[in-house]
Amino acid sequence: MSAETTTPVPAPSDFIRDIVAADVAAKRYAKIVTRFPPEPNGYLHIGHAKSICLNFGIAREHSGHCNLRFDDTNPAKEDIEYVNSITHDVKWLVSGWADHCLGLKTKGATPALQTINGKADYYVPPVPQSKIENQESKIEAEPFFASAYFDALHAYAIELIKRGKAYVCDLSPEDTELYRGSPDKPGRNSPFRDRGVAENLDWFARMTAGEFPNATRSLRAKIDMASPNIWLRDPLLYRIRHTHHHQTGSKWCVYPLYDYAHCLSDYIEGITHSLCSLEFEVHRPLYDWILENLDLPRPLPKQYEFAKLRPSYMIVSKRKLLQLVNEGLVTGWDDPRMPTLSGLRRRGVPASAIRKLVHSVGVTKYESVTEIALLEHAIRDDLNKAAERRMAVLRPIKIVLTNIAPGDSIECEAVNNPQSDTPTTRKMNLTRDLFIESDDFAEVPPPKYFRLKPGGDVRLKYACIIHCDEVVKDASGAVVEIRCTADLTTRKGGPNSDRKVKGTIHWVSSSEAIDAEVRLYDRLFTVAEPDADGDFRRHFNPQSLETIGAKLEPALAHIGADAVVQFERLGYFTLDAIDSKSGALVFNRTITLRDNWAK
RNA sequence: UGCCCGAUGGUGUAAUGGUAGCACGAACGACUCUGACUCGUUCUGUCUAGGUUCGAGUCCUAGUCGGGCAGCCA
């Protein structure tokens, strides 16, 4: 029982896909290859989902592939925990949709040097999908890692030095900043800018050998200190960091910077379209400069930028999400209130609903805020078709059907999913004592109240119509039970089964009900843009979690661990993957049903 | 007061010089053994000013507003 739907949706169209389509038409590349390049320094969130869906979507639409590559060039901030969670999340999001496009490499593989037209060319091929799936000659595959290219990157750096395009600079970080100037004022050349090739080679070798402390020297591209683009003012390529790396251990003490590593990693993997968010727009000339100045033999990758996903009522910043975790505002990265993929998954949001959201949001260069309603609609739309229905009473109130004898049990047939083309059914037993939702009874009903009220009738779904005869209260005036008579002639197949009443409510037999903990979630923040004033914590919603004890129909004891079910008339719920135990079930509310009445 | 990018209803997005459309949302109504779903009706838009053109959301110029860039982060 899976919550995934497989309804085909037309391939989207946007400015990036137009570019790819034009490149395909012009036969510029043999195959379309994209990549999703997270830094393993946090969990993936819904913002990343946009990038994943875009990159895998394009690969899928052109029978190409999309490499999962860890951009792990800064060991100080990264951790193996994150590479594991990210790998898991990417596979989950793409599963059943673009699994076949996931580009992986042979475990342990590093780029091999080949010669094309007399030019040196590093390349690391992906593992063919057939080799991963083939049971006999199965190859162990893993994601790509920028750190697997450190040797190649280092060799390219030496090449840049030899071409007079890079130099070792002895300026301190502070002086480097001073020399860089400011956006409206040109920088000044470093005093070390004009060292000879041999000298640069020697210094770089000594940097690499670990002769110098952190940050005492750097390798810089020799471009233009007066450029109006800051990123062209002799940007750093390598820095000294005596730090253990989660993949390469203590092999290196010099680590490449993003701008240098990224374009070359793309090239080494044969990426054709390198898609990133808008803030890298000003880096694009540097991306191109590095590749062009190496005079590489194969077609170069091109970078294109698009606007990030910014959903309302959420924050999507790894740093700030980490803050929520560290400060204990949530239970962890996978707290069901978190906008992380692991949180959404635990909450019960299907991957297909996230893909649906991304599809409806589109891809542009306009930095918009996406209303959370769009996500909610995608989830409901997906789950309405996929989720089986069950009955659960969240806030029980006792009903006694006085004309049913104690111990009697009347079998009722309930439909599992009315949206299904071939609906199946299950049995539920109507007994003398029941629970209904306390909201479904009103002693003093408001106008146009359809549900149970003194002297009124209501239908118990899949059972029969009942009439409210008496409201029993305790000494304090609180309602303890409601005594009703059941009109068994209104059962399905009975002579009065067509009798109409305005309200139909859900119920469970009190003798058969099972108990469960139910966690009701609401948005994490109380305002649409929690970070607009710089302090998102001020807008934390203290009511974002409510835990209650509920009464469930017995069939709920047997649902699948990752199934999402609709509690009839209430919303969609799923078993909590961490805390739920057999015999002590814990349900998470994924989302409520739309409720026009409540408004 | 440097460089780069952007602007279409409340929100997101389409229209690639030729009827401003779709979705979400909201309001109302129909249907209903889920006040859900579905269906119907309604609502609201091309940032401003010039120019090119038979014709401009689209092209040009200027402006306005918003975002990004001065990590040895990515």
XYZ file of C-alpha atoms (C1' of nucleotides) in Angstrom:
673
model
C 0.000 0.000 0.000
C 1.862 3.046 -1.238
C 0.756 6.628 -1.324
C 2.484 7.280 -4.636
C 0.448 8.080 -7.694
C 1.724 7.532 -11.177
C -0.591 9.790 -13.133
C 1.451 11.030 -16.080
C 1.907 14.770 -16.216
C 3.004 16.623 -19.352
C 6.668 17.623 -19.350
C 7.011 21.184 -18.157
C 8.358 24.019 -20.231
C 10.572 26.814 -18.978
C 13.479 28.953 -20.090
C 16.103 26.396 -19.093
C 14.327 23.538 -20.822
C 14.105 25.762 -23.899
C 17.889 26.139 -23.849
C 18.391 22.403 -23.426
C 15.946 21.682 -26.239
C 17.825 24.093 -28.511
C 21.122 22.400 -27.651
C 19.607 19.020 -28.390
C 18.234 20.281 -31.705
C 21.661 21.686 -32.591
C 23.243 18.351 -31.589
C 25.727 20.207 -29.406
C 26.150 17.289 -27.014
C 26.034 13.528 -27.477
C 23.904 13.162 -24.362
C 22.326 15.524 -21.856
C 23.978 15.250 -18.456
C 22.985 17.335 -15.431
C 23.991 17.133 -11.824
C 22.670 17.817 -8.359
C 25.633 19.048 -6.287
C 24.807 19.399 -2.584
C 27.414 20.227 0.012
C 27.131 17.596 2.769
C 26.722 20.135 5.557
C 23.034 19.746 6.340
C 19.858 17.938 5.388
C 18.080 18.474 2.108
C 14.943 20.608 2.237
C 12.045 21.449 -0.008
C 14.121 24.144 -1.710
C 16.562 21.496 -2.858
C 13.625 19.497 -4.184
C 13.184 22.114 -6.880
C 16.764 21.692 -8.035
C 16.553 17.901 -7.877
C 13.333 17.794 -9.864
C 14.693 20.232 -12.431
C 17.973 18.413 -12.932
C 16.495 14.915 -12.932
C 13.506 16.086 -14.933
C 15.662 17.412 -17.733
C 17.789 14.268 -17.751
C 14.621 12.198 -17.887
C 13.071 14.181 -20.705
C 16.179 13.738 -22.862
C 17.158 10.183 -21.913
C 20.242 11.514 -20.212
C 21.326 11.219 -16.631
C 21.796 13.357 -13.578
C 24.777 12.805 -11.316
C 24.422 13.057 -7.589
C 27.663 14.769 -6.660
C 28.814 15.897 -3.258
C 30.482 19.250 -3.413
C 32.764 18.394 -0.539
C 35.627 20.842 -0.834
C 35.388 22.305 2.662
C 36.026 19.507 5.174
C 35.606 21.804 8.157
C 31.871 22.124 7.590
C 31.009 18.714 6.273
C 30.088 15.381 7.738
C 29.454 11.816 6.597
C 26.057 11.872 8.361
C 24.940 14.369 5.769
C 26.192 12.409 2.777
C 24.121 9.467 3.959
C 20.953 11.438 4.580
C 21.277 13.347 1.312
C 21.801 10.179 -0.718
C 18.744 8.639 0.897
C 16.597 11.728 0.329
C 17.555 12.097 -3.322
C 16.736 8.461 -4.034
C 13.426 8.831 -2.255
C 12.396 11.952 -4.171
C 13.286 10.478 -7.509
C 12.028 6.946 -6.846
C 9.412 5.686 -9.267
C 10.020 8.675 -11.496
C 13.636 9.094 -12.511
C 15.555 6.308 -10.777
C 16.917 5.262 -14.128
C 18.486 8.704 -14.570
C 20.464 8.683 -11.334
C 24.123 8.923 -12.292
C 26.495 7.083 -9.964
C 30.117 6.099 -10.312
C 31.993 2.906 -9.545
C 32.852 2.853 -5.880
C 36.276 4.364 -5.353
C 36.657 5.504 -8.968
C 38.701 8.631 -9.657
C 39.152 10.475 -12.949
C 41.473 8.765 -15.413
C 43.782 10.806 -17.615
C 43.192 10.278 -21.298
C 44.505 12.016 -24.380
C 42.119 13.588 -26.849
C 43.623 15.368 -29.875
C 46.914 15.541 -28.070
C 45.389 17.224 -25.044
C 45.238 15.859 -21.520
C 41.708 15.173 -20.419
C 40.452 13.814 -17.109
C 37.221 11.884 -17.151
C 35.253 9.723 -14.752
C 32.479 7.733 -16.389
C 29.189 6.948 -14.692
C 28.303 3.332 -14.059
C 25.883 2.185 -16.761
C 22.448 1.552 -15.287
C 22.502 -2.017 -16.611
C 25.616 -2.777 -14.549
C 23.941 -1.569 -11.356
C 20.788 -3.603 -11.972
C 22.454 -6.738 -13.329
C 22.388 -9.313 -10.560
C 25.393 -11.385 -11.731
C 27.970 -8.766 -12.653
C 26.693 -6.162 -10.232
C 29.022 -3.218 -9.778
C 29.101 -1.416 -6.494
C 28.164 2.175 -7.201
C 28.268 5.353 -5.147
C 27.529 9.029 -5.672
C 30.145 11.253 -7.263
C 32.358 13.323 -4.982
C 34.257 16.456 -5.874
C 36.871 15.178 -3.440
C 37.471 12.202 -5.736
C 38.864 14.731 -8.232
C 41.408 16.349 -5.926
C 44.323 14.816 -7.868
C 42.921 15.948 -11.203
C 42.059 19.385 -9.843
C 45.568 19.744 -8.495
C 47.054 18.779 -11.858
C 44.831 21.349 -13.594
C 46.070 23.950 -11.115
C 49.651 23.163 -12.066
C 48.632 23.530 -15.698
C 47.136 26.940 -14.962
C 50.380 27.983 -13.250
C 52.401 26.804 -16.234
C 50.207 28.851 -18.514
C 50.883 31.916 -16.364
C 47.222 32.010 -15.326
C 47.656 31.330 -11.633
C 50.081 32.332 -8.905
C 50.848 31.678 -5.281
C 50.002 34.686 -3.153
C 51.486 35.266 0.314
C 48.959 37.893 1.377
C 47.094 37.229 4.620
C 43.303 36.880 4.439
C 42.964 40.430 5.788
C 45.330 41.890 3.216
C 43.727 39.900 0.440
C 40.450 41.554 1.328
C 42.048 44.981 1.421
C 43.691 44.530 -1.960
C 40.423 43.315 -3.468
C 38.839 46.780 -3.224
C 35.082 47.161 -3.111
C 32.282 46.870 -5.661
C 32.637 50.510 -6.686
C 36.415 50.736 -6.283
C 38.945 48.668 -8.229
C 41.375 46.449 -6.375
C 45.172 46.565 -6.425
C 47.521 43.913 -7.675
C 49.030 41.621 -5.113
C 52.797 42.161 -4.702
C 53.171 38.439 -5.461
C 51.210 38.569 -8.685
C 54.188 38.526 -11.011
C 56.171 35.620 -9.661
C 57.672 33.410 -12.315
C 56.210 30.078 -13.317
C 59.027 28.047 -11.745
C 58.737 29.915 -8.488
C 54.942 29.486 -8.403
C 55.298 25.794 -9.112
C 57.723 25.454 -6.244
C 55.595 27.402 -3.777
C 52.494 25.462 -4.763
C 54.341 22.165 -4.305
C 55.467 23.275 -0.856
C 51.924 24.406 0.042
C 50.685 20.990 -0.995
C 53.423 19.261 0.987
C 52.179 20.921 4.135
C 55.103 23.260 4.795
C 52.888 26.214 5.727
C 50.250 26.899 8.377
C 46.616 27.499 7.509
C 45.795 30.579 5.433
C 49.356 31.783 5.103
C 49.390 31.388 1.345
C 46.882 30.726 -1.424
C 46.767 29.905 -5.086
C 45.024 32.591 -7.085
C 43.814 32.964 -10.657
C 45.508 35.824 -12.494
C 42.615 37.693 -14.075
C 41.915 41.375 -13.449
C 42.034 43.230 -10.135
C 40.138 46.143 -11.694
C 37.228 44.078 -12.986
C 33.781 45.442 -12.081
C 32.974 41.839 -11.198
C 34.496 41.093 -7.801
C 34.814 37.429 -8.648
C 37.254 38.184 -11.437
C 39.666 40.072 -9.123
C 42.200 37.253 -8.902
C 39.920 34.866 -7.027
C 41.393 32.211 -4.773
C 41.625 28.724 -6.218
C 43.269 26.860 -3.342
C 43.595 27.515 0.358
C 45.661 25.793 3.029
C 43.592 23.833 5.562
C 45.219 21.233 7.752
C 41.943 19.425 8.265
C 40.812 15.809 8.102
C 38.393 15.173 5.240
C 35.514 12.699 5.530
C 36.419 11.143 2.175
C 40.126 11.727 1.646
C 41.289 11.550 5.237
C 44.551 13.376 5.850
C 45.874 13.116 2.302
C 45.451 16.825 1.589
C 46.159 20.063 3.368
C 45.241 22.230 0.413
C 41.605 22.295 -0.644
C 40.109 23.845 -3.785
C 37.452 26.523 -3.487
C 33.967 26.235 -4.901
C 34.481 28.256 -8.058
C 37.531 26.303 -9.047
C 36.263 22.866 -8.099
C 32.759 23.185 -9.415
C 33.310 23.979 -13.063
C 36.055 21.382 -13.346
C 34.004 18.743 -11.557
C 31.257 19.441 -14.074
C 33.745 19.090 -16.903
C 35.266 15.888 -15.548
C 31.836 14.283 -15.294
C 30.812 15.383 -18.763
C 28.032 17.635 -17.461
C 26.344 19.589 -20.239
C 24.060 21.915 -18.295
C 25.091 23.097 -14.850
C 22.019 24.540 -13.145
C 22.298 26.590 -10.002
C 20.538 29.325 -8.110
C 20.622 33.023 -8.890
C 23.321 34.034 -6.443
C 25.888 32.296 -8.643
C 25.069 34.486 -11.605
C 28.046 36.756 -10.921
C 30.285 33.703 -10.679
C 29.486 32.535 -14.188
C 32.280 34.538 -15.887
C 34.738 32.829 -13.533
C 33.233 29.431 -14.261
C 33.809 30.046 -17.951
C 37.240 31.628 -17.463
C 38.704 28.622 -15.674
C 37.474 26.146 -18.259
C 38.482 28.298 -21.199
C 41.977 28.973 -19.893
C 42.700 25.285 -19.549
C 42.056 24.788 -23.261
C 40.114 21.572 -22.689
C 39.344 19.208 -25.555
C 35.729 18.218 -24.946
C 32.591 20.399 -25.118
C 32.425 22.613 -22.043
C 29.530 22.597 -19.589
C 27.476 25.789 -19.338
C 26.035 27.278 -16.189
C 22.450 28.562 -16.031
C 20.791 30.140 -13.028
C 17.220 30.027 -11.754
C 15.353 31.362 -8.726
C 15.181 29.245 -5.596
C 11.945 27.951 -4.158
C 10.811 30.100 -1.226
C 7.660 28.682 0.331
C 5.683 30.892 2.688
C 5.519 29.985 6.395
C 8.807 28.098 6.091
C 12.476 28.808 6.307
C 14.772 27.152 3.828
C 18.279 27.832 4.968
C 20.417 24.954 6.145
C 22.069 27.188 8.707
C 18.786 28.347 10.225
C 17.280 24.894 10.119
C 20.320 23.682 12.034
C 19.626 26.415 14.572
C 16.105 25.070 15.135
C 17.590 21.631 15.705
C 20.370 22.816 18.010
C 18.099 25.009 20.084
C 15.626 22.170 20.585
C 12.707 23.997 18.972
C 12.200 20.811 16.973
C 13.199 17.246 17.749
C 15.675 16.949 14.869
C 16.248 17.437 11.154
C 13.465 14.908 10.549
C 10.907 16.501 12.857
C 7.653 16.243 10.864
C 7.227 20.010 11.086
C 10.531 20.632 9.330
C 10.648 21.574 5.636
C 13.394 19.002 5.183
C 12.761 16.091 2.867
C 13.213 13.736 5.812
C 10.715 15.758 7.852
C 8.174 15.872 5.054
C 8.601 12.153 4.463
C 8.082 11.388 8.153
C 5.044 13.622 8.084
C 3.592 11.472 5.310
C 4.050 13.783 2.346
C 4.569 11.592 -0.730
C 7.506 12.295 -3.014
C 5.029 12.544 -5.885
C 3.303 15.476 -4.163
C 6.588 17.328 -3.831
C 7.269 16.741 -7.507
C 3.783 17.996 -8.282
C 4.470 21.170 -6.332
C 7.745 21.792 -8.135
C 6.029 21.224 -11.441
C 3.337 23.770 -10.657
C 5.831 26.331 -9.409
C 7.820 26.388 -12.645
C 11.317 27.709 -13.248
C 12.081 31.396 -13.724
C 14.577 34.046 -12.698
C 12.001 35.907 -10.664
C 12.471 35.557 -6.920
C 8.990 34.817 -5.753
C 7.411 33.518 -2.594
C 5.354 30.425 -3.213
C 2.170 30.229 -1.182
C 2.141 27.215 1.061
C -1.382 26.573 -0.253
C 0.198 25.318 -3.454
C 2.064 22.603 -1.534
C -1.030 21.776 0.478
C -3.055 21.454 -2.679
C -0.438 19.163 -4.239
C -0.467 16.938 -1.150
C -4.263 16.717 -0.927
C -4.628 16.152 -4.632
C -2.118 13.315 -4.524
C -3.399 11.706 -1.354
C -7.077 12.021 -2.239
C -6.507 9.594 -5.093
C -3.990 7.362 -3.342
C -4.944 7.088 0.298
C -7.282 4.458 1.700
C -9.924 5.669 4.123
C -10.312 4.580 7.706
C -12.244 5.890 10.671
C -10.667 7.437 13.715
C -12.071 9.582 16.465
C -9.623 12.162 17.706
C -11.637 13.701 20.544
C -14.123 11.034 21.566
C -17.542 11.497 23.053
C -19.622 8.480 24.042
C -22.773 7.421 22.229
C -25.140 4.706 23.470
C -27.497 3.174 20.929
C -30.237 2.192 23.323
C -32.049 -0.128 20.917
C -29.006 -2.298 20.332
C -28.435 -4.962 22.957
C -25.116 -5.057 24.804
C -22.896 -7.598 23.093
C -24.704 -7.279 19.767
C -22.612 -6.510 16.755
C -23.974 -5.365 13.414
C -21.614 -5.823 10.497
C -21.179 -2.844 8.162
C -19.322 -2.629 4.877
C -17.004 0.363 4.482
C -15.394 1.491 1.221
C -11.616 1.722 1.360
C -11.140 4.321 -1.336
C -14.123 5.808 -3.156
C -11.699 7.519 -5.589
C -10.403 4.177 -6.780
C -11.553 2.750 -10.096
C -12.002 -0.619 -8.408
C -12.880 0.150 -4.786
C -12.436 -2.563 -2.194
C -14.263 -2.761 1.114
C -13.713 -3.817 4.696
C -15.964 -4.722 7.617
C -16.760 -2.528 10.609
C -18.948 -3.535 13.527
C -21.673 -1.295 14.858
C -22.207 -1.886 18.587
C -24.301 -0.421 21.363
C -21.475 1.784 22.656
C -19.634 4.037 20.238
C -17.351 7.042 20.063
C -18.004 9.963 17.798
C -16.032 13.174 17.395
C -17.008 15.662 20.075
C -17.116 18.327 17.349
C -19.866 16.329 15.705
C -22.279 16.968 18.545
C -23.566 20.364 19.584
C -25.992 20.832 22.405
C -26.634 24.350 21.200
C -25.951 24.095 17.476
C -24.894 27.146 15.476
C -26.946 27.991 12.390
C -26.681 25.483 9.512
C -25.124 22.860 11.748
C -25.542 19.511 9.960
C -24.384 17.131 12.649
C -25.826 15.595 15.815
C -27.903 17.780 18.095
C -30.582 17.102 20.718
C -33.642 15.687 18.992
C -31.773 15.574 15.682
C -30.734 12.897 13.229
C -27.402 12.157 11.690
C -26.015 9.300 9.616
C -23.204 7.172 10.971
C -21.169 6.593 7.857
C -21.565 3.094 6.399
C -23.965 2.206 9.229
C -27.340 3.866 9.737
C -29.139 7.021 10.794
C -29.407 7.657 14.511
C -31.684 9.932 16.488
C -30.502 11.833 19.542
C -32.870 11.198 22.448
C -31.037 12.285 25.551
C -27.915 14.085 26.670
C -26.483 12.766 29.926
C -24.345 15.121 31.993
C -22.295 14.811 35.129
C -22.552 16.996 38.209
C -20.364 19.687 36.628
C -22.614 19.883 33.585
C -20.198 18.193 31.193
C -21.701 15.832 28.650
C -20.760 12.235 29.555
C -22.847 10.344 27.036
C -25.467 10.806 24.391
C -28.268 8.272 24.184
C -29.606 7.636 20.719
C -31.756 5.174 18.830
C -30.483 3.581 15.662
C -32.816 3.301 12.678
C -31.574 0.004 11.285
C -33.907 0.251 8.293
C -31.627 2.960 6.913
C -28.681 0.581 6.584
C -27.278 -0.112 3.151
C -29.709 -2.489 1.445
C -32.413 -1.710 4.024
C -35.858 -0.413 3.044
C -35.016 3.167 4.064
C -31.397 3.198 2.978
C -32.102 6.145 0.685
C -33.372 8.357 3.463
C -31.466 11.625 3.358
C -30.104 13.471 6.321
C -27.898 16.496 6.015
C -25.032 15.188 8.111
C -22.877 12.084 7.934
C -20.290 11.517 10.611
C -17.563 9.010 11.415
C -17.564 6.683 14.425
C -15.798 3.751 16.037
C -17.122 0.979 18.224
C -15.933 1.612 21.761
C -15.546 -2.086 22.502
C -13.430 -2.676 19.407
C -11.503 0.601 19.129
C -7.767 0.639 19.570
C -5.927 3.456 21.277
C -3.189 5.431 19.600
C -1.216 8.575 20.031
C -1.912 11.102 17.302
C 0.315 14.082 16.609
C -1.408 17.037 15.050
C 0.922 19.372 13.245
C 0.475 22.930 12.180
C 2.845 25.290 10.388
C 6.100 25.934 12.223
C 5.805 29.696 11.942
C 2.944 32.074 12.468
C 3.804 34.514 9.689
C 4.195 34.060 5.938
C 7.790 35.243 5.853
C 9.277 34.281 9.209
C 12.713 35.527 8.325
C 11.667 38.881 6.875
C 12.606 40.816 10.018
C 15.749 38.808 10.664
C 14.522 36.820 13.653
C 12.534 33.813 12.597
C 12.513 32.372 16.113
C 10.192 35.144 17.259
C 7.565 33.764 14.899
C 7.843 30.137 15.998
C 4.379 28.658 16.363
C 4.087 27.189 19.863
C 0.949 25.374 18.704
C 2.737 23.650 15.854
C 2.416 20.320 17.638
C -0.490 18.940 19.622
C -0.397 15.374 20.879
C -3.649 13.595 21.676
C -4.951 10.117 22.454
C -7.362 8.881 19.821
C -9.713 5.939 19.233
C -9.170 4.074 15.978
C -11.095 1.469 14.081
C -9.333 -1.911 14.506
C -8.252 -2.171 10.868
C -5.773 0.615 11.543
C -3.634 -1.784 13.538
C -2.577 -3.438 10.303
C -1.666 -0.643 7.917
C 1.702 -0.509 6.207
C 4.540 1.393 7.793
C 4.796 3.950 4.980
C 1.124 4.060 4.037
C -0.766 7.304 4.270
C -4.451 6.875 5.104
C -7.281 9.316 5.288
C -9.030 9.403 8.619
C -12.484 9.961 7.234
C -13.519 13.649 7.376
C -10.376 14.635 9.291
C -7.300 14.483 7.128
C -4.411 12.303 6.064
C -2.306 10.425 8.593
C 0.700 8.130 8.568
C 2.483 5.984 11.119
C 5.452 7.738 12.667
C 8.461 5.864 11.350
C 10.524 6.446 14.470
C 8.219 6.357 17.477
C 5.412 4.045 16.432
C 5.576 0.487 17.807
C 3.172 -2.355 17.286
C 0.740 -2.127 20.166
C 1.669 1.515 20.775
C 0.855 3.207 17.525
C 1.815 6.792 16.859
C 0.214 8.607 13.943
C 1.333 11.857 12.356
C -1.192 14.091 10.704
C 0.122 14.848 7.244
C -2.521 17.446 6.474
C -6.159 18.165 7.235
C -8.894 17.901 4.655
C -10.053 21.206 3.286
C -12.756 22.541 5.534
C -15.111 25.094 4.017
C -17.439 24.889 6.995
C -14.853 26.005 9.526
C -14.210 29.244 7.674
C 27.138 56.422 -5.714
C 30.447 50.011 -9.586
C 28.711 45.463 -11.954
C 24.927 41.691 -12.727
C 19.762 40.105 -12.627
C 14.533 40.672 -12.312
C 9.184 42.941 -12.579
C 2.137 39.857 -15.937
C -4.445 39.361 -10.934
C -3.972 38.173 -3.724
C -0.068 34.038 -5.209
C 2.665 31.149 -8.912
C 3.062 30.849 -14.045
C 1.937 31.025 -19.824
C 1.658 33.922 -24.184
C 8.853 33.551 -28.275
C 5.644 41.033 -32.482
C -0.899 39.250 -33.699
C -7.711 37.486 -29.051
C -3.583 38.410 -21.960
C -4.552 32.135 -20.817
C -3.843 28.233 -16.914
C -3.369 26.803 -11.820
C -3.663 28.000 -6.653
C -6.669 31.188 -3.672
C -11.213 33.721 -2.404
C -16.753 34.256 -2.858
C -21.300 32.060 -4.197
C -24.050 27.827 -5.993
C -24.942 22.416 -7.451
C -23.951 17.472 -5.939
C -22.775 14.421 -1.776
C -23.419 8.139 3.132
C -16.514 12.550 3.937
C -19.218 20.338 5.168
C -13.895 16.123 1.369
C -13.740 15.100 -3.874
C -16.199 16.688 -8.364
C -18.899 20.344 -11.202
C -20.693 25.449 -12.279
C -20.487 30.900 -11.790
C -17.807 35.073 -10.232
C -13.288 38.026 -8.680
C -8.765 40.540 -9.689
C -3.260 41.547 -13.937
C 1.088 43.327 -18.220
C 5.805 48.750 -12.763
C 6.165 54.100 -15.095
C 7.284 57.407 -19.224
C 8.777 57.833 -24.017
C 10.106 55.398 -28.772
C 10.026 51.561 -33.017
C 5.780 49.124 -35.519
C -0.225 48.420 -39.175
C 0.103 46.070 -34.297
C 4.168 45.821 -28.049
C 3.341 41.994 -21.990
C 7.041 40.831 -25.763
C 11.820 44.991 -29.204
C 14.690 49.939 -27.916
C 15.764 54.162 -24.372
C 15.232 56.367 -19.673
C 13.293 55.918 -14.927
C 10.961 53.376 -10.534
C 10.976 49.380 -7.375
C 13.098 44.648 -5.765
C 17.212 41.093 -5.466
C 22.424 39.547 -5.804
C 27.928 40.456 -5.551
C 33.413 42.934 -1.560
C 34.347 34.350 2.704
C 40.791 31.573 2.337
C 31.715 29.300 2.592
C 28.941 26.777 -1.071
